[in-house]
Coordinates of C-alpha atoms and ligand atoms in Angstrom, one line a residue:
M22 CA 0.0 0.0 0.0
C23 CA 1.2 3.6 -0.6
G24 CA 3.6 4.5 -3.3
I25 CA 6.9 6.2 -2.6
M26 CA 9.3 8.0 -5.0
G27 CA 12.5 9.8 -4.2
Y28 CA 15.1 11.5 -6.4
V29 CA 18.4 13.2 -5.9
G30 CA 20.5 14.2 -8.9
G31 CA 21.1 17.0 -11.4
D32 CA 17.7 17.4 -13.0
G33 CA 14.5 19.0 -11.8
A34 CA 13.1 16.7 -9.1
S35 CA 9.5 17.6 -9.2
G36 CA 8.7 16.2 -12.7
I37 CA 10.6 13.0 -12.0
I38 CA 8.8 12.5 -8.7
L39 CA 5.3 13.2 -10.1
N40 CA 6.0 10.9 -13.0
G41 CA 7.2 8.1 -10.6
L42 CA 4.1 8.7 -8.4
A43 CA 1.8 8.4 -11.3
K44 CA 3.3 5.1 -12.2
Q45 CA 2.7 3.8 -8.7
E46 CA -0.7 5.4 -8.1
Y47 CA -2.4 1.9 -8.1
R48 CA -0.6 1.3 -4.8
G49 CA -2.8 3.8 -3.0
Y50 CA -4.6 6.9 -4.1
D51 CA -6.5 8.6 -1.3
S52 CA -4.1 11.6 -1.2
A53 CA -0.7 12.6 -2.6
G54 CA 2.1 14.8 -1.6
I55 CA 5.6 16.0 -2.5
A56 CA 8.5 17.7 -0.7
L57 CA 11.3 19.5 -2.6
C58 CA 14.6 20.5 -1.2
L59 CA 15.8 24.0 -2.3
N60 CA 18.4 26.3 -0.9
G61 CA 18.3 24.8 2.6
E62 CA 14.5 24.9 2.7
I63 CA 12.0 22.1 2.2
K64 CA 8.8 23.1 0.4
S65 CA 5.8 20.7 0.4
A66 CA 2.5 20.4 -1.5
K67 CA -0.2 17.9 -0.5
V68 CA -3.6 17.2 -1.8
V69 CA -6.6 14.9 -1.1
G70 CA -7.1 13.1 -4.4
R71 CA -4.9 11.9 -7.2
V72 CA -1.4 12.6 -8.5
S73 CA -3.0 14.7 -11.3
A74 CA -4.4 17.1 -8.7
L75 CA -1.0 17.2 -7.0
A76 CA 0.6 18.1 -10.3
R77 CA -1.7 21.1 -10.6
L78 CA -0.7 22.1 -7.1
V79 CA 3.0 21.8 -7.9
D80 CA 2.4 24.0 -11.0
D81 CA 1.2 26.7 -8.6
M82 CA 4.3 26.4 -6.3
P83 CA 6.9 29.3 -6.6
P84 CA 8.8 28.9 -9.8
E85 CA 12.1 28.3 -8.0
C86 CA 10.7 25.0 -6.7
M87 CA 11.1 23.7 -10.2
E88 CA 14.9 24.1 -9.7
A89 CA 15.0 21.7 -6.7
R90 CA 17.4 18.8 -7.4
S91 CA 16.1 16.5 -4.7
G92 CA 12.7 15.5 -3.3
I93 CA 10.4 12.8 -2.1
G94 CA 6.8 12.0 -2.9
H95 CA 4.0 9.8 -1.8
T96 CA 0.6 8.4 -2.7
R97 CA -1.4 7.3 0.3
W98 CA -3.7 4.4 1.1
A99 CA -4.9 5.5 4.5
T100 CA -4.4 3.2 7.5
H101 CA -4.2 5.6 10.6
G102 CA -6.1 8.8 10.3
G103 CA -8.7 10.0 7.8
V104 CA -8.1 11.1 4.3
T105 CA -7.1 14.8 4.8
V106 CA -4.4 17.1 3.6
T107 CA -2.9 17.2 7.1
N108 CA -2.7 13.4 7.2
A109 CA -1.2 13.2 3.7
H110 CA 2.5 12.6 3.4
P111 CA 5.2 14.0 3.4
H112 CA 5.3 14.8 7.1
E113 CA 7.5 17.4 8.6
S114 CA 8.9 17.4 12.2
A115 CA 7.9 20.3 14.5
D116 CA 11.5 21.7 14.2
K117 CA 11.3 21.4 10.4
M118 CA 14.5 19.4 10.3
V119 CA 13.1 16.1 9.1
T120 CA 10.6 15.5 6.2
L121 CA 9.6 12.0 5.4
V122 CA 7.2 9.6 3.7
H123 CA 6.3 6.2 4.9
N124 CA 4.6 3.0 3.7
G125 CA 3.6 0.5 6.5
I126 CA 2.3 0.8 10.0
I127 CA 4.3 2.0 13.1
E128 CA 2.7 -0.2 15.8
N129 CA 4.3 1.7 18.7
S130 CA 3.3 5.2 17.4
K131 CA 1.1 5.9 20.4
E132 CA 3.9 5.2 22.9
I133 CA 6.3 7.3 20.9
K134 CA 3.8 10.1 20.7
A135 CA 3.1 10.1 24.4
D136 CA 6.8 10.2 25.2
L137 CA 7.6 13.0 22.8
T138 CA 4.5 15.0 23.8
S139 CA 5.6 14.9 27.4
K140 CA 8.9 16.4 26.2
G141 CA 7.0 19.3 24.7
I142 CA 6.8 18.2 21.0
D143 CA 3.5 19.1 19.3
F144 CA 1.9 16.5 17.0
I145 CA -0.5 17.8 14.3
T146 CA -1.7 14.7 12.4
E147 CA -3.7 11.6 13.2
T148 CA -1.1 9.4 11.5
D149 CA 1.3 6.8 12.9
T150 CA 3.9 8.1 10.6
E151 CA 4.3 11.4 12.4
A152 CA 5.7 9.5 15.4
A153 CA 8.6 8.3 13.2
C154 CA 9.1 11.8 11.8
Q155 CA 9.2 13.6 15.2
L156 CA 11.3 10.9 16.8
L157 CA 13.9 11.1 14.1
A158 CA 14.1 14.8 14.5
H159 CA 14.5 14.3 18.2
L160 CA 17.3 11.8 17.7
Y161 CA 19.2 13.8 15.0
R162 CA 22.3 15.7 16.2
G163 CA 23.9 16.2 12.8
D164 CA 24.8 12.6 12.2
A165 CA 22.2 11.1 9.9
L166 CA 23.4 7.5 10.1
A167 CA 23.5 7.5 13.9
A168 CA 20.0 9.0 14.1
M169 CA 18.7 6.5 11.5
T170 CA 20.2 3.6 13.4
C171 CA 18.5 4.7 16.6
L172 CA 15.2 5.3 14.8
A173 CA 15.3 1.8 13.2
K174 CA 15.8 0.2 16.6
S175 CA 13.0 2.2 18.2
L176 CA 10.3 1.5 15.7
V177 CA 8.0 -1.5 16.0
G178 CA 5.9 -2.5 13.0
A179 CA 6.4 -2.3 9.2
F180 CA 8.1 0.6 7.4
A181 CA 9.6 1.8 4.2
L182 CA 10.8 5.3 5.1
V183 CA 12.3 7.8 2.8
I184 CA 13.7 10.9 4.5
M185 CA 15.2 14.3 3.8
F186 CA 17.1 16.3 6.4
K187 CA 16.8 20.0 5.9
D188 CA 20.6 20.5 6.5
R189 CA 21.6 17.7 4.1
P190 CA 20.3 18.9 0.7
G191 CA 22.2 16.4 -1.5
E192 CA 21.1 13.3 0.4
I193 CA 18.0 11.1 0.8
W194 CA 17.9 8.4 3.4
C195 CA 15.9 5.2 3.3
A196 CA 15.1 2.4 5.7
R197 CA 13.1 -0.8 5.1
K198 CA 11.5 -3.3 7.4
G199 CA 8.5 -5.2 6.2
S200 CA 7.5 -2.8 3.4
P201 CA 9.2 -2.9 0.0
L202 CA 11.7 -0.3 -1.2
V203 CA 13.9 -0.4 -4.3
V204 CA 16.8 1.9 -5.0
A205 CA 18.7 2.7 -8.2
Y206 CA 21.7 4.7 -9.4
S207 CA 22.1 5.9 -12.9
G208 CA 24.0 8.7 -14.7
G209 CA 24.6 11.1 -11.8
A210 CA 21.3 10.5 -10.0
S211 CA 19.9 8.2 -7.4
Y212 CA 16.3 7.1 -7.1
C213 CA 14.1 5.1 -4.8
A214 CA 10.6 3.8 -5.2
S215 CA 8.1 1.3 -3.7
D216 CA 7.8 -0.4 -7.0
P217 CA 10.5 -1.2 -9.6
T218 CA 8.3 -0.2 -12.5
A219 CA 8.7 3.4 -11.4
L220 CA 12.5 3.2 -12.0
L221 CA 12.7 1.2 -15.2
E222 CA 12.9 4.3 -17.4
F223 CA 16.2 5.2 -15.7
T224 CA 17.8 1.7 -15.3
H225 CA 17.1 -2.0 -15.2
D226 CA 19.7 -2.7 -12.5
L227 CA 18.0 -2.3 -9.2
F228 CA 18.9 -2.6 -5.5
F229 CA 16.0 -4.2 -3.6
L230 CA 16.5 -3.2 0.1
D231 CA 16.4 -6.3 2.4
E232 CA 14.7 -6.5 5.7
G233 CA 16.7 -4.3 8.2
E234 CA 18.6 -2.4 5.6
M235 CA 19.1 1.4 5.1
A236 CA 20.5 3.4 2.2
E237 CA 22.0 6.8 1.7
L238 CA 21.2 8.2 -1.8
R239 CA 23.4 10.9 -3.3
P240 CA 23.9 12.1 -6.9
D241 CA 27.2 10.2 -7.1
G242 CA 25.9 6.8 -5.8
C243 CA 24.2 4.9 -3.1
R244 CA 25.6 3.4 0.1
F245 CA 23.9 0.6 2.0
F246 CA 23.9 -0.1 5.8
C247 CA 22.4 -2.6 8.2
F248 CA 20.2 -1.3 11.0
D249 CA 23.2 -1.4 13.3
G250 CA 25.0 1.1 11.1
T251 CA 27.6 -1.2 9.5
R252 CA 28.2 -0.8 5.8
R253 CA 26.8 -3.4 3.4
E254 CA 27.9 -4.2 -0.1
K255 CA 25.0 -5.0 -2.2
E256 CA 24.5 -6.6 -5.6
S257 CA 22.0 -5.1 -8.1
I258 CA 19.4 -7.3 -9.6
H259 CA 18.7 -6.9 -13.4
L260 CA 15.0 -6.7 -14.2
S261 CA 14.3 -7.3 -17.9
W262 CA 10.8 -5.7 -18.0
D263 CA 10.4 -3.1 -20.6
S264 CA 9.2 0.3 -19.4
V265 CA 6.6 0.5 -22.2
M266 CA 5.0 -2.6 -20.7
S267 CA 3.7 -0.3 -18.0
D268 CA 2.2 2.1 -20.5
K269 CA -1.5 2.2 -21.2
G270 CA -0.9 2.7 -24.9
H271 CA -4.2 3.4 -26.8
Y272 CA -6.3 1.5 -24.3
E273 CA -8.9 3.3 -22.1
H274 CA -7.8 1.3 -19.1
F275 CA -4.8 -0.8 -18.0
M276 CA -7.2 -3.6 -17.1
R277 CA -8.5 -3.8 -20.6
K278 CA -5.0 -3.8 -22.0
E279 CA -3.9 -6.5 -19.5
I280 CA -6.9 -8.7 -20.4
E281 CA -5.8 -8.6 -24.0
E282 CA -2.2 -9.5 -23.2
Q283 CA -3.3 -12.9 -21.9
P284 CA -2.7 -15.0 -25.1
D285 CA 0.9 -13.8 -25.0
V286 CA 1.2 -14.6 -21.3
L287 CA 0.0 -18.1 -21.9
R288 CA 2.3 -18.6 -24.9
L289 CA 5.3 -17.3 -23.0
T290 CA 4.7 -19.3 -19.9
I291 CA 4.0 -22.5 -21.8
D292 CA 7.0 -22.1 -24.1
T293 CA 9.4 -21.1 -21.3
H294 CA 8.3 -23.6 -18.7
T295 CA 7.2 -26.8 -20.4
I296 CA 10.8 -27.7 -19.6
L297 CA 9.3 -28.3 -16.2
T298 CA 7.5 -31.4 -17.4
S299 CA 10.1 -32.4 -20.0
V300 CA 12.4 -33.9 -17.4
S301 CA 11.5 -36.1 -14.5
R302 CA 13.8 -34.4 -12.1
E303 CA 13.6 -31.8 -9.4
R304 CA 16.7 -30.2 -11.0
D305 CA 15.0 -27.3 -12.8
L306 CA 13.8 -26.0 -9.5
N307 CA 16.9 -27.0 -7.7
L308 CA 14.8 -29.0 -5.3
P309 CA 16.4 -31.6 -3.2
V310 CA 16.6 -34.8 -5.3
G311 CA 14.0 -37.3 -4.3
M312 CA 12.0 -34.7 -2.3
M313 CA 8.7 -35.4 -4.0
K314 CA 9.0 -39.1 -3.2
R315 CA 9.3 -38.1 0.5
V316 CA 6.6 -35.4 0.5
N317 CA 3.2 -36.7 1.3
R318 CA 1.5 -33.3 1.8
V319 CA 1.2 -30.3 -0.5
Q320 CA -0.1 -27.0 0.7
F321 CA -0.9 -24.0 -1.5
V322 CA -0.9 -20.6 0.3
A323 CA -1.9 -17.2 -1.1
C324 CA -4.4 -14.3 -0.9
G325 CA -7.2 -12.9 -3.1
T326 CA -6.9 -13.7 -6.7
S327 CA -3.7 -15.6 -6.1
H328 CA -5.6 -17.8 -3.7
Y329 CA -8.1 -18.6 -6.4
A330 CA -5.2 -19.5 -8.7
T331 CA -4.1 -22.0 -6.1
L332 CA -7.6 -23.5 -5.9
V333 CA -7.3 -24.1 -9.7
A334 CA -3.9 -25.8 -9.1
R335 CA -5.3 -27.9 -6.2
N336 CA -8.1 -29.2 -8.4
I337 CA -5.6 -30.0 -11.2
M338 CA -3.4 -31.8 -8.8
E339 CA -6.3 -33.8 -7.3
S340 CA -7.5 -34.7 -10.8
L341 CA -4.2 -36.0 -11.9
D342 CA -3.3 -37.8 -8.6
E343 CA -6.2 -39.0 -6.5
E344 CA -3.9 -40.2 -3.7
I345 CA -2.1 -36.9 -2.9
D346 CA -3.0 -34.9 0.2
V347 CA -3.3 -31.4 -1.1
S348 CA -4.8 -28.2 0.5
A349 CA -5.2 -24.6 -0.5
D350 CA -5.3 -22.0 2.3
V351 CA -5.6 -18.2 2.4
A352 CA -2.4 -17.0 3.9
S353 CA -4.0 -15.1 6.8
E354 CA -5.6 -18.3 8.0
Y355 CA -2.7 -20.7 7.3
R356 CA -0.7 -18.8 9.8
Y357 CA -3.2 -19.3 12.6
R358 CA -4.7 -22.6 11.8
G359 CA -1.9 -24.7 13.2
V360 CA -1.2 -26.4 9.9
R361 CA 1.4 -29.2 9.9
G362 CA 4.8 -28.9 8.3
G363 CA 8.3 -30.4 8.1
D364 CA 10.3 -32.5 5.7
D365 CA 7.3 -34.4 4.5
T366 CA 5.5 -31.2 3.5
L367 CA 5.8 -29.0 0.4
A368 CA 4.2 -25.5 0.6
I369 CA 3.8 -23.4 -2.5
F370 CA 3.3 -19.7 -1.9
V371 CA 1.8 -17.6 -4.7
S372 CA 1.9 -13.8 -4.8
Q373 CA 1.8 -11.6 -7.9
S374 CA 3.6 -8.7 -6.1
G375 CA 5.7 -10.9 -3.9
E376 CA 5.1 -8.3 -1.2
T377 CA 1.8 -9.4 0.4
A378 CA 2.3 -9.3 4.1
D379 CA 0.2 -12.3 5.0
T380 CA 1.7 -14.5 2.4
L381 CA 5.3 -13.5 3.4
A382 CA 4.5 -14.2 7.1
A383 CA 2.9 -17.6 6.2
A384 CA 6.1 -18.5 4.2
R385 CA 8.3 -17.5 7.1
L386 CA 6.2 -19.7 9.4
A387 CA 6.5 -22.7 7.0
R388 CA 10.3 -22.3 6.7
S389 CA 10.6 -22.2 10.5
K390 CA 8.9 -25.6 10.6
G391 CA 11.3 -27.1 8.1
T392 CA 8.7 -27.3 5.3
H393 CA 10.0 -27.4 1.7
C394 CA 8.9 -24.1 0.2
I395 CA 8.5 -22.9 -3.4
A396 CA 7.4 -19.3 -4.3
I397 CA 5.6 -18.2 -7.4
T398 CA 5.7 -14.5 -8.0
N399 CA 5.6 -12.1 -10.9
V400 CA 8.2 -9.7 -9.6
R401 CA 11.8 -10.6 -9.7
G402 CA 13.6 -9.2 -6.7
S403 CA 10.5 -9.0 -4.6
T404 CA 10.6 -10.0 -1.0
I405 CA 9.2 -13.5 -1.5
D406 CA 11.6 -14.1 -4.4
R407 CA 14.6 -13.1 -2.2
E408 CA 13.4 -14.9 0.9
T409 CA 12.4 -18.2 -0.7
E410 CA 15.1 -20.7 -1.8
H411 CA 13.1 -22.0 -4.8
T412 CA 11.2 -19.3 -6.8
L413 CA 9.4 -19.6 -10.1
L414 CA 8.7 -16.4 -12.0
S415 CA 5.4 -16.0 -13.7
M416 CA 5.7 -14.4 -17.1
A417 CA 2.9 -11.8 -17.0
G418 CA 5.0 -8.6 -17.1
P419 CA 4.1 -5.6 -15.0
E420 CA 0.4 -5.5 -14.1
I421 CA -0.9 -2.0 -13.3
G422 CA -4.7 -2.4 -13.0
V423 CA -5.6 -3.0 -9.4
A424 CA -7.8 -5.9 -10.4
A425 CA -5.5 -8.9 -11.3
T426 CA -6.1 -10.3 -14.7
K427 CA -3.1 -11.4 -16.7
T428 CA -1.2 -12.3 -13.6
F429 CA -3.9 -14.8 -12.7
T430 CA -3.5 -16.4 -16.1
G431 CA 0.3 -16.4 -15.6
Q432 CA -0.1 -18.0 -12.2
I433 CA -2.5 -20.8 -13.3
S434 CA -0.5 -21.8 -16.3
L435 CA 2.7 -21.9 -14.3
L436 CA 1.0 -23.7 -11.5
A437 CA -0.4 -26.3 -13.9
L438 CA 3.1 -27.0 -15.3
L439 CA 4.6 -27.1 -11.8
V440 CA 1.9 -29.5 -10.5
M441 CA 2.7 -31.8 -13.4
Q442 CA 6.5 -31.7 -12.8
L443 CA 5.9 -32.5 -9.1
L444 CA 3.7 -35.4 -9.9
K445 CA 6.1 -36.7 -12.4
D446 CA 8.9 -36.5 -9.8
R447 CA 6.6 -38.4 -7.5
G448 CA 6.0 -41.0 -10.2
T449 CA 2.2 -40.5 -10.3
L450 CA 1.7 -38.6 -13.5
S451 CA 0.5 -40.8 -16.3
A452 CA 2.0 -40.2 -19.7
S453 CA -1.5 -40.0 -21.2
D454 CA -2.6 -37.3 -18.7
E455 CA 0.7 -35.4 -19.3
A456 CA 0.2 -35.4 -23.1
R457 CA -3.5 -34.5 -22.8
V458 CA -3.0 -31.5 -20.4
I459 CA 0.1 -30.2 -22.1
G460 CA -1.6 -30.6 -25.5
G461 CA -4.6 -28.7 -24.2
M462 CA -2.5 -25.9 -22.8
R463 CA -0.8 -25.4 -26.1
I464 CA -4.0 -24.4 -27.8
L465 CA -5.1 -22.1 -25.0
P466 CA -3.6 -18.9 -26.5
S467 CA -5.8 -19.3 -29.6
H468 CA -8.9 -20.1 -27.6
V469 CA -8.3 -17.0 -25.5
H470 CA -7.8 -15.0 -28.7
S471 CA -11.2 -16.2 -30.0
I472 CA -12.9 -15.1 -26.7
L473 CA -11.4 -11.7 -27.0
E474 CA -12.8 -11.5 -30.5
R475 CA -16.3 -11.9 -29.0
E476 CA -15.9 -8.8 -26.8
S477 CA -18.9 -6.9 -28.4
E478 CA -21.2 -9.8 -27.5
I479 CA -19.9 -9.9 -23.9
K480 CA -20.2 -6.1 -23.7
S481 CA -23.9 -6.2 -24.8
L482 CA -24.5 -8.9 -22.1
A483 CA -22.8 -6.8 -19.5
E484 CA -24.8 -3.7 -20.4
K485 CA -28.0 -5.7 -20.3
Y486 CA -27.4 -7.0 -16.8
S487 CA -25.6 -4.0 -15.3
D488 CA -28.7 -2.9 -13.5
S489 CA -28.9 -6.2 -11.7
K490 CA -29.1 -5.9 -7.9
G491 CA -26.4 -8.5 -7.6
F492 CA -24.9 -11.7 -9.0
F493 CA -24.5 -15.3 -8.0
F494 CA -21.7 -17.1 -9.8
I495 CA -22.1 -20.8 -9.6
G496 CA -20.4 -24.0 -10.8
R497 CA -18.9 -27.3 -9.7
R498 CA -15.4 -28.6 -9.2
E499 CA -13.0 -26.7 -11.6
C500 CA -15.7 -24.0 -11.9
V501 CA -15.8 -23.2 -8.2
P502 CA -12.5 -21.2 -8.2
L503 CA -13.6 -19.6 -11.4
A504 CA -16.8 -18.5 -9.8
M505 CA -14.8 -17.0 -6.9
E506 CA -12.6 -15.1 -9.2
A507 CA -15.5 -13.8 -11.3
A508 CA -17.4 -12.6 -8.2
L509 CA -14.2 -10.9 -6.9
K510 CA -13.7 -9.1 -10.2
L511 CA -17.2 -7.8 -10.1
K512 CA -17.0 -6.7 -6.5
E513 CA -13.7 -5.0 -7.0
I514 CA -14.4 -2.9 -10.0
A515 CA -18.2 -2.7 -10.3
Y516 CA -18.8 -2.6 -6.5
L517 CA -21.8 -4.9 -7.1
P518 CA -22.8 -7.5 -4.5
S519 CA -21.6 -10.8 -6.0
E520 CA -21.3 -14.2 -4.4
A521 CA -19.6 -17.4 -5.6
Y522 CA -21.1 -20.7 -4.7
A523 CA -20.6 -24.4 -5.5
A524 CA -23.7 -24.9 -7.5
G525 CA -24.9 -27.7 -5.2
E526 CA -24.8 -25.4 -2.2
M527 CA -27.4 -22.9 -3.5
K528 CA -30.3 -24.9 -2.1
H529 CA -28.7 -25.0 1.3
G530 CA -29.4 -21.4 2.0
P531 CA -28.5 -18.8 -0.6
I532 CA -31.4 -19.7 -2.9
A533 CA -33.6 -17.8 -0.4
M534 CA -32.2 -14.5 -1.8
L535 CA -33.2 -15.1 -5.4
D536 CA -35.8 -13.1 -7.2
E537 CA -36.0 -11.4 -10.6
H538 CA -33.5 -8.8 -9.6
L539 CA -30.6 -11.1 -8.8
T540 CA -28.8 -12.7 -11.7
V541 CA -27.3 -16.2 -11.6
F542 CA -24.3 -16.7 -13.8
A543 CA -23.7 -20.4 -14.0
F544 CA -20.8 -22.3 -15.6
V545 CA -21.7 -25.5 -17.4
P546 CA -18.8 -27.0 -19.3
D547 CA -19.8 -30.0 -21.3
N548 CA -18.5 -32.6 -19.0
D549 CA -19.6 -35.2 -16.4
L550 CA -21.1 -32.6 -14.1
R551 CA -23.1 -30.7 -16.7
E552 CA -26.4 -32.3 -16.0
K553 CA -26.1 -31.9 -12.2
T554 CA -25.1 -28.2 -12.6
L555 CA -28.1 -27.7 -14.9
S556 CA -30.4 -29.1 -12.3
N557 CA -29.1 -26.5 -9.9
V558 CA -29.6 -23.9 -12.5
E559 CA -33.2 -25.0 -13.0
E560 CA -33.7 -24.6 -9.2
C561 CA -32.6 -21.0 -9.5
R562 CA -34.8 -20.4 -12.6
A563 CA -37.8 -21.6 -10.7
R564 CA -37.2 -18.7 -8.3
S565 CA -37.4 -16.2 -11.1
A566 CA -33.7 -15.4 -11.2
P567 CA -32.4 -14.3 -14.7
I568 CA -29.9 -16.9 -15.8
I569 CA -26.7 -16.5 -17.9
L570 CA -24.8 -19.6 -18.8
L571 CA -21.1 -20.0 -19.7
A572 CA -21.1 -23.1 -21.9
N573 CA -18.9 -24.8 -24.4
E574 CA -19.3 -24.1 -28.1
G575 CA -21.7 -26.6 -29.7
D576 CA -23.8 -27.1 -26.6
S577 CA -27.0 -25.7 -28.3
S578 CA -29.3 -27.2 -25.7
A579 CA -27.8 -24.9 -23.0
R580 CA -30.1 -22.2 -24.4
D581 CA -33.1 -24.2 -23.1
H582 CA -32.0 -23.4 -19.5
A583 CA -31.1 -19.7 -19.7
N584 CA -32.0 -16.2 -20.6
D585 CA -28.6 -15.8 -22.3
V586 CA -25.7 -18.1 -23.1
L587 CA -22.1 -17.1 -23.6
Y588 CA -20.1 -19.8 -25.6
I589 CA -16.4 -20.4 -25.2
P590 CA -14.2 -23.0 -26.9
R591 CA -14.0 -26.5 -25.6
T592 CA -10.9 -27.4 -23.5
E593 CA -9.6 -30.3 -21.5
R594 CA -11.7 -30.6 -18.3
E595 CA -9.0 -29.1 -16.0
L596 CA -8.5 -26.1 -18.3
F597 CA -12.0 -24.6 -18.4
P598 CA -11.0 -21.9 -15.9
F599 CA -8.2 -20.7 -18.2
T600 CA -10.6 -19.7 -20.9
G601 CA -13.7 -19.0 -18.7
V602 CA -11.8 -16.4 -16.7
V603 CA -11.1 -14.2 -19.7
A604 CA -14.8 -14.1 -20.6
L605 CA -15.7 -13.2 -17.0
Q606 CA -13.0 -10.5 -16.8
L607 CA -14.4 -8.9 -19.9
F608 CA -17.9 -9.2 -18.4
A609 CA -16.9 -7.5 -15.1
Y610 CA -14.9 -4.9 -17.1
H611 CA -17.9 -3.9 -19.2
V612 CA -20.4 -3.9 -16.3
A613 CA -18.0 -1.6 -14.4
R614 CA -17.5 0.6 -17.5
T615 CA -21.3 0.8 -18.0
L616 CA -21.6 1.9 -14.3
R617 CA -18.8 4.4 -14.9
R618 CA -16.6 3.0 -12.2
D619 CA -12.9 3.9 -11.7
I620 CA -11.8 0.6 -13.2
D621 CA -8.0 0.8 -12.8
M622 CA -8.1 2.3 -9.3
P623 CA -11.3 1.1 -7.6
R624 CA -12.2 2.8 -4.4
N625 CA -10.7 1.6 -1.1
L626 CA -8.3 -0.8 -2.7
A627 CA -4.5 -0.9 -3.3
K628 CA -2.6 -3.2 -5.6
S629 CA -0.1 -4.4 -3.1
V630 CA -1.3 -5.2 0.4
T631 CA 1.8 -4.9 2.6
V632 CA 0.0 -4.7 5.9
E633 CA -1.4 -7.7 7.7
Ligands
M6R25 O1 0.3 -9.7 -4.9 P1 -0.6 -10.8 -4.4 O2 -0.9 -11.8 -5.5 O3 -0.1 -11.5 -3.2 O4 -2.0 -10.1 -4.0 C1 -3.0 -10.9 -3.4 C2 -4.3 -10.1 -3.5 O5 -4.2 -8.9 -2.7 C3 -4.7 -9.7 -4.9 O6 -4.9 -10.9 -5.7 C4 -6.1 -9.0 -4.9 O7 -7.1 -9.9 -4.5 C5 -6.4 -8.4 -6.3 N1 -6.8 -7.1 -6.1 C6 -7.3 -9.2 -7.0 O8 -7.8 -8.6 -8.2

């Protein structure tokens, strides 16, 4: 949550910072602010609203502010304190010596505030961040490293802090514990940001701060320190993402662009990773040889859309190996459920951002139990990538829309291939299943392409049903995670009540809600469960609910059960979610567009959830 951008170099800082904030606005967008260092003064501008509003405010700052060669900026996702200009970052200490921005939560802010207030320091905001700011100013006696060291030791909680001292105009200081921060140096300037995508236009060689690390940024380079003040040599990580990948291009929304990129994501993942199944060895993942023969329990762990991706993977694993003990937990529950672990357990953690606090904490817990761990993430250099011994990178490229689309497709395709390799290593994947599923995956890009070509039909359907009071998405087995993901998309971007149910569960309660104003969207692939699902659909129809079906091409009798049918190409049974999700993403997108929602930055959300 929250986006941070810092710059110190030879160019005008304000434009670089505003540009960097705009690229990270999806991280949080309640309010925004900037502080510029100029002639021994720090000038700030803050606004409730978006970076575009901040840019207008910066235009009205005294012209000399454009000369500032260093500065810091922030977009906020409020945790402590309402969405007001006063609570917006950057915050300035009472003595004006320290100005800083923060991402995370300072858990002992109340204690710090009480202590400093008793010493006569006035607080003006409702934020936890101000405690860090005032404390740093209180600790600072002209030695920035010494003050930073004391501050880092005094703070409890999670923080990425980026700081300017009024009397140190050519320096920016950073500290990281629990919240991501990435640093770069290129051509006489240093930068820092919450998200690597904000820095790719300057360099692809990035320094990801580790837990308990600090950095000093100057125009001539960066120095890194541990929280105890000792120097640290640090290797940069090369990120091959292209900066144009994070451009909206001619699309109205990032989400729409990212939906369209899915055939490429599938193609790239399958081409790059079918090596996973081509050898019957743990070697590709560098896993201990023979591990899968010893493992008798597989746990998938993730949050949100990534969790639904793991449910798809769990179903594939169960469908290919009926003996294996496999579970899929949301990370925030896995941590407190007392799950088992150890050498006989493999846990697979999935996080697009690689920074989700609950998933990181769950992975740390699993490691502490001696569980074998694999991470799947879309961001090289992210915390989960660096902390997990075995990481697989999904091939989705940067995703900017807050609602996950192409990263879900990247995750499920990579997970399907990983599941097959693991079962092969275990000796339980039949050659016929392997050939069948891999063959099915290879034609997915063209299937997805043909769904994208039906956008106008999906758009008409979305417009027709956009005044519905709410939606039920129902299906069985492989369609249950698909229903969950479809309902989440509609909640996130259209703000419509939408529930996902295993179709057989409707009659156990939710059916009571149905009337002509609640739409039931049911998934009826042409497989062994079609008739049972259709019986559940009929039960809903009998309660006057309008029915939309997602069915396979050629299933003409599906029309007998519904008001509308959306047809998608046939796939192998396990792969129905891969195509279905694209149709449902487009449906949610067009409902939200009809309702004039803020699709790329839905209210109350942030792309990367770095608090627990
Ligand atoms: O970065 P992660 O995959 O760990 O994020 C997990 C969820 O926060 C994320 O999937 C969220 O549910 C998305 N907004 C879904 O569109």
